[in-house]
């Protein structure tokens, strides 16, 4: 019998240094594990994707009725509403975060403990889980987006190569802003073992102020002002409007900078709040 | 250098408290009452590298809280501790990389993917070189008979199989300190024995320091020469297992087998055993007597009865521990 393998190893890995090679290997492994998990529950994922598609359909029907066949609402024609909500669906799918519920479950059941025992920050696992779900969901959401535009006669005249190329960085930054902000918010579960009520308040605000419910242009001035003081428009409204060609030139750069600014704010908050959260953590169960 | 040093460790939880009923529920909206619960009070000990120490106490004694502090999951209210030269709750990655906490009731492996895939993930997390990883998986699967299980998803394993896989998964990074919290809970006797002999073998091969809590005294007797007993968060005893029995067991049991069909007359037996309660068996009887009286009672029995066999036993460790806890509970309740 080999009598060597579990002996203390002479050269233990040096965890004091960040190793990008090790991190890359971890990401590949965790992404694979998440994907295997998601595929094991493909039925549930499919239902989530269908839910993602139904909401914009309802919005399209409502706003087309409001605008009327030839009319418009604050610069949005019926056909533009269709494209707006179709792209919003894509952005929403790619930026959606469910961590606030996940954290509540982790803390209540004690599932947080194993994550805290590993020599790697738990946020990396969530990044992988998130990306995996989104990549798998794209298989349903992308064709659904095209079908919505074709089926409801969306206006794609403003979308060209330039719009797509400027949309992509806006989308990636939007994903980062929302992921980091909601990761920090999810940490509230360390203090409040039941955070569902807080989550519902947050999501109601998000729905209105991000542009998911309606383009910000058609909302009252006061709501628009409030929205722009929050990070929400930079998560949905901004990337969608860049894709539609409604934001150009300097506006795009201002948007990127705003997104980067919010990322910075979220990172600082994350650092401060995470330390405190771990300190107050009292693992459930004896 | 000692592996674990704990000094005056103290953990107090603040728990919300209210009476039952609607009235109290409404009252709690206005004014919340909180109560301090002293989970661990002034606990201190040191453990040398390579030691296997049993950590005993009834439910709610503070065992798991102590282990969680030592593994960096909880911050203490006061006191200090170092494990392998690190303060555990600072959660230095260098510490987490050479420590493992295995909890019998917690699932650390991924539920829906094959066991081996979870292990590969641990390889990446703990930065284990390929050659070491391969050798350790081979060795651990040989010691724990995992070969058949490695390719099955965790959800398809039985409780015992899962526990074996959990333990192996937690040891892939060859931890130098191992905290085992009820590792055999809910397992059948054969599986308990397997896990027990594995832990002993792991300790022998690696020289890792092991701290073990268990409600099964067989685990403790098989693995730990030293035990630390806590109750109501306080340290009651720290020393050799035999010494615990010696110090706290007030009685011994005398088992007597009689030569032939001797009609045992309880009235005649009474004076021989000083009136202590006698438990009859098919071929004789047993009686529990205070330790100091044992030689005298045994001599009297041998002289007065046709004895074919007489054995004097220490009480089972379970009952000793039970006595210790009962005695201290009475002290606490009484004062």
PDB file of C-alpha atoms in Angstrom, chain A residues 6 34 38 59 80 90 103 106 108 122-123 136 144 152 167 170 194 199 203 208 214 231 242 252 257:
ATOM      1  CA  UNK A   6      -1.291  11.693   2.803  1.00  0.00           C
ATOM      2  CA  UNK A  34     -22.094  24.712 -12.070  1.00  0.00           C
ATOM      3  CA  UNK A  38     -27.638  23.436 -14.185  1.00  0.00           C
ATOM      4  CA  UNK A  59     -44.771  44.812 -21.737  1.00  0.00           C
ATOM      5  CA  UNK A  80     -39.360  50.760 -31.065  1.00  0.00           C
ATOM      6  CA  UNK A  90     -31.528  39.879 -23.172  1.00  0.00           C
ATOM      7  CA  UNK A 103     -27.619  34.068   0.758  1.00  0.00           C
ATOM      8  CA  UNK A 106     -27.116  29.723   2.894  1.00  0.00           C
ATOM      9  CA  UNK A 108     -30.445  29.827   7.432  1.00  0.00           C
ATOM     10  CA  UNK A 122     -16.801  32.776  -1.898  1.00  0.00           C
ATOM     11  CA  UNK A 123     -17.543  35.452  -4.495  1.00  0.00           C
ATOM     12  CA  UNK A 136     -27.079  28.025 -20.734  1.00  0.00           C
ATOM     13  CA  UNK A 144     -36.683  34.262 -28.224  1.00  0.00           C
ATOM     14  CA  UNK A 152     -44.215  41.835 -33.171  1.00  0.00           C
ATOM     15  CA  UNK A 167     -23.242  47.750 -26.595  1.00  0.00           C
ATOM     16  CA  UNK A 170     -21.826  48.454 -21.712  1.00  0.00           C
ATOM     17  CA  UNK A 194     -34.864  36.767   6.812  1.00  0.00           C
ATOM     18  CA  UNK A 199     -35.432  41.953  -1.469  1.00  0.00           C
ATOM     19  CA  UNK A 203     -36.707  44.679  -6.796  1.00  0.00           C
ATOM     20  CA  UNK A 208     -39.047  51.164 -12.162  1.00  0.00           C
ATOM     21  CA  UNK A 214     -40.716  51.107 -19.302  1.00  0.00           C
ATOM     22  CA  UNK A 231     -27.016  52.766 -10.229  1.00  0.00           C
ATOM     23  CA  UNK A 242     -26.729  52.090 -26.631  1.00  0.00           C
ATOM     24  CA  UNK A 252     -21.633  56.500 -24.326  1.00  0.00           C
ATOM     25  CA  UNK A 257     -17.544  56.025 -16.687  1.00  0.00           C
TER      26      UNK A 257
END
